[in-house]
PDB file of N, CA and C in Angstrom:
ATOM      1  N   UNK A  26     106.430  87.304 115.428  1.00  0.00           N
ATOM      2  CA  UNK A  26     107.817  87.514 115.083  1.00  0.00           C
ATOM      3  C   UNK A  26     107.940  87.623 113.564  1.00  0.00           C
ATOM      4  N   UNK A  27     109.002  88.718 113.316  1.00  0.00           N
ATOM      5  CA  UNK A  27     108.909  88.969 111.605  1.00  0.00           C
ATOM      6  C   UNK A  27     109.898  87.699 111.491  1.00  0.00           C
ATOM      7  N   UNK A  28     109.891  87.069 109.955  1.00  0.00           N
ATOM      8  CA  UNK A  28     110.756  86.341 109.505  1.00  0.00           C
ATOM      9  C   UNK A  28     111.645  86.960 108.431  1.00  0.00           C
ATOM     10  N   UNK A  29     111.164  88.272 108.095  1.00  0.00           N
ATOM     11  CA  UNK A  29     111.670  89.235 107.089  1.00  0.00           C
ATOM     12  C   UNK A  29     112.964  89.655 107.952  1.00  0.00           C
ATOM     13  N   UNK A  30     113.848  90.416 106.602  1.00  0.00           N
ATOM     14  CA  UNK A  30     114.577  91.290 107.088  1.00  0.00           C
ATOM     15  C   UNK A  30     114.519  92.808 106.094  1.00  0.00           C
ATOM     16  N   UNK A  31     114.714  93.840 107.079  1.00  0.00           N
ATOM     17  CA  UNK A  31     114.808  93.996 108.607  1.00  0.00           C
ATOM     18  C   UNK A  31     113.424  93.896 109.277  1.00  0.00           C
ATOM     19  N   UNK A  32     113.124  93.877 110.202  1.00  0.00           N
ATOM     20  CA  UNK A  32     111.542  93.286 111.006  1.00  0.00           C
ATOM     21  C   UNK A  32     111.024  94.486 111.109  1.00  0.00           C
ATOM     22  N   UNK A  33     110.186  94.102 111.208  1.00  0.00           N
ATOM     23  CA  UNK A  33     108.984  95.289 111.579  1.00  0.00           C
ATOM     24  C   UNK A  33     109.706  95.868 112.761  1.00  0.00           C
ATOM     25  N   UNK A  34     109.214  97.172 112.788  1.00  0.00           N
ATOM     26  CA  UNK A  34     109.406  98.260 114.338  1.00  0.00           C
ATOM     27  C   UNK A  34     108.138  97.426 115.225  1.00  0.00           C
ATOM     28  N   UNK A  35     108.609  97.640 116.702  1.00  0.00           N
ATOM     29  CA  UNK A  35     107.423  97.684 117.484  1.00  0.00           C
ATOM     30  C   UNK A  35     106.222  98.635 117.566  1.00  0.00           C
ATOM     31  N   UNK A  36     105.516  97.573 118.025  1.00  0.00           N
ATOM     32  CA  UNK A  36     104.184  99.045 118.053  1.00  0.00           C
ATOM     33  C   UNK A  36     103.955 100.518 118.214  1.00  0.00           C
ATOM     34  N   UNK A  37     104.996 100.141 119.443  1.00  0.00           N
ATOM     35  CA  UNK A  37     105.582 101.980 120.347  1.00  0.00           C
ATOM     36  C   UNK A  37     106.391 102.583 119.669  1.00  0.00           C
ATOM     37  N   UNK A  38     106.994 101.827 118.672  1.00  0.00           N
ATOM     38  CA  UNK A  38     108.241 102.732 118.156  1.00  0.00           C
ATOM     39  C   UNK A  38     107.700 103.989 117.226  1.00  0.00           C
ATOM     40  N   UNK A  39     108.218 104.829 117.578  1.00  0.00           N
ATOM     41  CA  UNK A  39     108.435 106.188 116.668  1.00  0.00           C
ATOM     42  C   UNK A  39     108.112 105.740 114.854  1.00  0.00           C
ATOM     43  N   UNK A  40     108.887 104.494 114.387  1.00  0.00           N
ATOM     44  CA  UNK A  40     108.165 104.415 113.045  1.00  0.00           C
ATOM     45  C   UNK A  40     107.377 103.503 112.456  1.00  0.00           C
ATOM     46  N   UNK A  41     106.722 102.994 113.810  1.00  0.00           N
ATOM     47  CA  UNK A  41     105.563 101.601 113.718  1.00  0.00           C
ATOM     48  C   UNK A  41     104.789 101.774 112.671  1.00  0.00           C
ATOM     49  N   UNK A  42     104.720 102.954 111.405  1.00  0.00           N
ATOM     50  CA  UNK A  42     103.847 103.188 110.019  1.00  0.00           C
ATOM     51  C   UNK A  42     105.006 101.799 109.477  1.00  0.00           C
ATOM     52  N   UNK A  43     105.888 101.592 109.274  1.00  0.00           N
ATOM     53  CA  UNK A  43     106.703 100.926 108.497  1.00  0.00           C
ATOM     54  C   UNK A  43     106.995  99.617 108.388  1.00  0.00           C
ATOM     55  N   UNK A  44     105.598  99.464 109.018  1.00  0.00           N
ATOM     56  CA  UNK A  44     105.380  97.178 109.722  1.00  0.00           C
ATOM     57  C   UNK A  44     104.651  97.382 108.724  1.00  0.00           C
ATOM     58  N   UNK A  45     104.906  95.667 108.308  1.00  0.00           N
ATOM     59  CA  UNK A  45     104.116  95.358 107.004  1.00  0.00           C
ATOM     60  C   UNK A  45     102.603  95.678 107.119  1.00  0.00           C
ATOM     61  N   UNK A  46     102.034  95.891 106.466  1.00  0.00           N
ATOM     62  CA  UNK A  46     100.799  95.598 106.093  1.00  0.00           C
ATOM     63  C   UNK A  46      99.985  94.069 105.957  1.00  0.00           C
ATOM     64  N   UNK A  47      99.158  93.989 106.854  1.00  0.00           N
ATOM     65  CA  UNK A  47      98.199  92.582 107.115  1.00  0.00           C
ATOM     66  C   UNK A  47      96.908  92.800 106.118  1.00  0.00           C
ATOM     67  N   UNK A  48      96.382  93.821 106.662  1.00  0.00           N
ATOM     68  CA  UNK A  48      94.992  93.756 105.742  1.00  0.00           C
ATOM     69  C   UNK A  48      94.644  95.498 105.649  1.00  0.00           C
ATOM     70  N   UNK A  49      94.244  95.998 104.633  1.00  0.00           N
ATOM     71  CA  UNK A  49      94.012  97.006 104.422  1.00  0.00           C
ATOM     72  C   UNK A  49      92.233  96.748 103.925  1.00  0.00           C
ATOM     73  N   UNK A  50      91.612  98.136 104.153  1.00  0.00           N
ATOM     74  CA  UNK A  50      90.526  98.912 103.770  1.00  0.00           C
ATOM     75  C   UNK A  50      90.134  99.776 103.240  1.00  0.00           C
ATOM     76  N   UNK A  51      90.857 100.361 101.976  1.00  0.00           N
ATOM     77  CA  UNK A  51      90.623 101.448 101.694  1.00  0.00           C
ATOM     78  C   UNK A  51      89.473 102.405 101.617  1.00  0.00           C
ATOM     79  N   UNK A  52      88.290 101.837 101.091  1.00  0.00           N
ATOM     80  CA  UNK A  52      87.121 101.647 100.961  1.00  0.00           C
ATOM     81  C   UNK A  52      86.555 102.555 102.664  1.00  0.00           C
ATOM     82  N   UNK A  53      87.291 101.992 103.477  1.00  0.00           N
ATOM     83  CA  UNK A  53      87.374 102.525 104.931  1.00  0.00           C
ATOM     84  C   UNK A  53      88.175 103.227 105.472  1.00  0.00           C
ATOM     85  N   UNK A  54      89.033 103.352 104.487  1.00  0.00           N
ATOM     86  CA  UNK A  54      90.162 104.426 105.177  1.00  0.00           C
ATOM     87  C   UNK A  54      91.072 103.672 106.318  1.00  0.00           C
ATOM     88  N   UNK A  55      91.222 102.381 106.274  1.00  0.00           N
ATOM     89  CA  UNK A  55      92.419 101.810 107.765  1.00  0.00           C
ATOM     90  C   UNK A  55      93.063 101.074 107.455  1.00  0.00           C
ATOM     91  N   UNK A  56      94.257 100.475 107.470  1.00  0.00           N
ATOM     92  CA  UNK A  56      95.041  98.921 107.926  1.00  0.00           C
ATOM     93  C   UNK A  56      95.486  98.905 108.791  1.00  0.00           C
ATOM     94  N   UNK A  57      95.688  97.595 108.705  1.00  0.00           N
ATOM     95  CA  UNK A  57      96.201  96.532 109.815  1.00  0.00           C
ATOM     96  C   UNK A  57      97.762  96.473 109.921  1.00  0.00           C
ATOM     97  N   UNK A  58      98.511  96.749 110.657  1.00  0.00           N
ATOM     98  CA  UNK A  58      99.599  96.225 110.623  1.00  0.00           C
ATOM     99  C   UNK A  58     100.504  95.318 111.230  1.00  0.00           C
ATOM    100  N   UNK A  59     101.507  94.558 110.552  1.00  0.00           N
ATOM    101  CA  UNK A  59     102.026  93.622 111.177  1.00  0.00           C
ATOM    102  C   UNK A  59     101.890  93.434 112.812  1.00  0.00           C
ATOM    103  N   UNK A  60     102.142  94.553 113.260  1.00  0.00           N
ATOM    104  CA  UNK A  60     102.460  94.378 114.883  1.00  0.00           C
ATOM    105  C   UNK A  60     101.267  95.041 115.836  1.00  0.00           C
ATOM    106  N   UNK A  61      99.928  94.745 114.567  1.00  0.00           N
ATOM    107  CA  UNK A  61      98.368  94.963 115.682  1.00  0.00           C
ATOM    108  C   UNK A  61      98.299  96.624 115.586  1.00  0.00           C
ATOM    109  N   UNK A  62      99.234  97.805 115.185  1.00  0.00           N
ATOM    110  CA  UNK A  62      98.710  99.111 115.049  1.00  0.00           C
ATOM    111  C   UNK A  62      97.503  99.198 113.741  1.00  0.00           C
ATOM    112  N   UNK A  63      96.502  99.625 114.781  1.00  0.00           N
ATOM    113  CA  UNK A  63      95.505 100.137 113.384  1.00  0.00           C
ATOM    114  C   UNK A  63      95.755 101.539 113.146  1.00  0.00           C
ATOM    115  N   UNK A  64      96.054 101.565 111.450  1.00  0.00           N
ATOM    116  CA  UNK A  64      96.237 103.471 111.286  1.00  0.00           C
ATOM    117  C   UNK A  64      95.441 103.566 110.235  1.00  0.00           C
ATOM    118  N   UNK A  65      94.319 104.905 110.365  1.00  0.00           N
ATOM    119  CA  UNK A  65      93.478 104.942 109.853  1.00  0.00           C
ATOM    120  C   UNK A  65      94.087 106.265 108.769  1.00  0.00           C
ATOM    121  N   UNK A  66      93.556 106.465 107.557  1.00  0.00           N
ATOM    122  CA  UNK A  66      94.248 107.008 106.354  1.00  0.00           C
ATOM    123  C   UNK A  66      95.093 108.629 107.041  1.00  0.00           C
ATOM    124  N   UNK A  67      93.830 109.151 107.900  1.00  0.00           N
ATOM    125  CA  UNK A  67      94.353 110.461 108.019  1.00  0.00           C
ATOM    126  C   UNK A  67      94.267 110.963 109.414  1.00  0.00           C
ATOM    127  N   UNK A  68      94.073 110.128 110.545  1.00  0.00           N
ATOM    128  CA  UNK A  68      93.006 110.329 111.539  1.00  0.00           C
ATOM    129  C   UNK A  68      94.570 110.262 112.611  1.00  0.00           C
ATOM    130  N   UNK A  69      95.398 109.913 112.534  1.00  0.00           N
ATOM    131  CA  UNK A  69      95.834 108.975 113.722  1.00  0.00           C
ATOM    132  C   UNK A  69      95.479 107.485 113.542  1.00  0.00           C
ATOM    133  N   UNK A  70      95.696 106.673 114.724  1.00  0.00           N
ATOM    134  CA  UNK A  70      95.800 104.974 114.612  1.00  0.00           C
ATOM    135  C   UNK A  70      95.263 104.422 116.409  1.00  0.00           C
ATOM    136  N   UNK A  71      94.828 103.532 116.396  1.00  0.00           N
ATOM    137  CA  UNK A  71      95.548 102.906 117.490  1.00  0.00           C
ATOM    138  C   UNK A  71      96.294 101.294 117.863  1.00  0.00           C
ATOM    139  N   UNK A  72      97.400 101.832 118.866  1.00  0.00           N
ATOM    140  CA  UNK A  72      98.008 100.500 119.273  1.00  0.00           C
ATOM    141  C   UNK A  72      97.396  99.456 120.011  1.00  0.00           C
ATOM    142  N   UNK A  73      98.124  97.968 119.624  1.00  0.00           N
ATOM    143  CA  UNK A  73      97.451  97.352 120.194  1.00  0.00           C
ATOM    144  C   UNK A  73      97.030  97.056 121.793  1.00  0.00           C
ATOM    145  N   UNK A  74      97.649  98.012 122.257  1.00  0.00           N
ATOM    146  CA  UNK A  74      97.146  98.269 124.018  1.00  0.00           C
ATOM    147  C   UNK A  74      96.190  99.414 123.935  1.00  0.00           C
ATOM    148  N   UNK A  75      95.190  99.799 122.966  1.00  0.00           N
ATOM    149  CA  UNK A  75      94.099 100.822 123.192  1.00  0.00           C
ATOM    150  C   UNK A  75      94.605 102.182 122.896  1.00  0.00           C
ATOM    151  N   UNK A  76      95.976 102.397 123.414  1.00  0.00           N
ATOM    152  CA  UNK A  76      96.387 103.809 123.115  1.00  0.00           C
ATOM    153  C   UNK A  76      96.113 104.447 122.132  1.00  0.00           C
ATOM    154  N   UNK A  77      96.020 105.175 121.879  1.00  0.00           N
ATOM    155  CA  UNK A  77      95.430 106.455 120.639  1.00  0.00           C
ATOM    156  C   UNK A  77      97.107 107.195 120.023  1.00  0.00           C
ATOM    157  N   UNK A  78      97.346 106.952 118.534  1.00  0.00           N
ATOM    158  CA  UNK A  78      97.710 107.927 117.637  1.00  0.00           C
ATOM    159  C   UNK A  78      97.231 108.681 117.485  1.00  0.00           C
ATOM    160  N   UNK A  79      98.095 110.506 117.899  1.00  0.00           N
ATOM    161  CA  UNK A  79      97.346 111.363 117.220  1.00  0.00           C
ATOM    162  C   UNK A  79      97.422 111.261 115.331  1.00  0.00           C
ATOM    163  N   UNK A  80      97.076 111.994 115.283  1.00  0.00           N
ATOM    164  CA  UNK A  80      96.839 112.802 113.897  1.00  0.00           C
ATOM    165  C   UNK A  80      97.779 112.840 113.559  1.00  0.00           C
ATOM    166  N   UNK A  81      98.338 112.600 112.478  1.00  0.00           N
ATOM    167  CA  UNK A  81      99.838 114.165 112.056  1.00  0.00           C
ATOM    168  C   UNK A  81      99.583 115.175 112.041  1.00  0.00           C
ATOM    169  N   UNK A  82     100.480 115.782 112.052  1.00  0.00           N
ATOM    170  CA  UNK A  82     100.543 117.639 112.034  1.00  0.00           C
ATOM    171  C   UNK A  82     101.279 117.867 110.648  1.00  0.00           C
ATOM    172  N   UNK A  83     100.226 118.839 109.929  1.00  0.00           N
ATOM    173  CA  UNK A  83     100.712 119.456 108.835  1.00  0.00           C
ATOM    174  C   UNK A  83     101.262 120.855 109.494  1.00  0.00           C
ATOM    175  N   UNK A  84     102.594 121.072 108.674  1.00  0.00           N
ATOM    176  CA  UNK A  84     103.164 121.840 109.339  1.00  0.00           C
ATOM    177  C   UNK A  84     102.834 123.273 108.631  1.00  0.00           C
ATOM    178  N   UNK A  85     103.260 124.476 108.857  1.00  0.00           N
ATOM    179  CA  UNK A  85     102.657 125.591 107.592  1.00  0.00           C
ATOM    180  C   UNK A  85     103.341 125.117 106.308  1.00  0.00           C
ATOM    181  N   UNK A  86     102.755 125.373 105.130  1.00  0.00           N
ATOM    182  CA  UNK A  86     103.471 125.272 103.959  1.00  0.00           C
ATOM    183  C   UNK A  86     103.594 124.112 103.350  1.00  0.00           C
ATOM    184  N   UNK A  87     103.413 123.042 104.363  1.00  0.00           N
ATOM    185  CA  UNK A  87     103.038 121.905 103.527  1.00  0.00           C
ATOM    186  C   UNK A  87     101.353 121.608 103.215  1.00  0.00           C
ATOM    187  N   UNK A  88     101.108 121.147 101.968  1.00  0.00           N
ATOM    188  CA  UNK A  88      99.738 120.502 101.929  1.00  0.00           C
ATOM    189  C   UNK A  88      99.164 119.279 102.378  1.00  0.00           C
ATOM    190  N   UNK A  89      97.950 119.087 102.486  1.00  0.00           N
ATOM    191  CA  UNK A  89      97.925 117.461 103.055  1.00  0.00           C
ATOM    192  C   UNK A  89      97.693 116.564 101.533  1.00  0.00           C
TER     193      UNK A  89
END
């Protein structure tokens, strides 16, 4: 449970990037976030039930 305000999103939610940060890796390209999503720098993530983040999608015209 967050004690912050406003709390972290849930895992599933649409903007679960926006839970705090627990432990990062840069070195590795991943963190940890508050609510168990691992998101790796550029790859997608996964939740803490195994599920798989895709990727983002660069759209035309933007760069990565």
């Amino acid at each position: 449970m967050c004690l912050h305000q406003p709390p972290c999103p849930p895992a599933d939610a649409p903007d679960h990037e926006s839970a705090r940060v627990l432990a990062t890796h840069p070195e590795q390209r991943w963190s940890l976030l508050r609510k168990g999503v691992v998101v790796f720098a550029d790859t997608g993530g996964l939740l803490p039930d195994g599920r798989v983040l895709p990727a983002p999608r660069i759209r035309s015209g933007q760069s990565a």
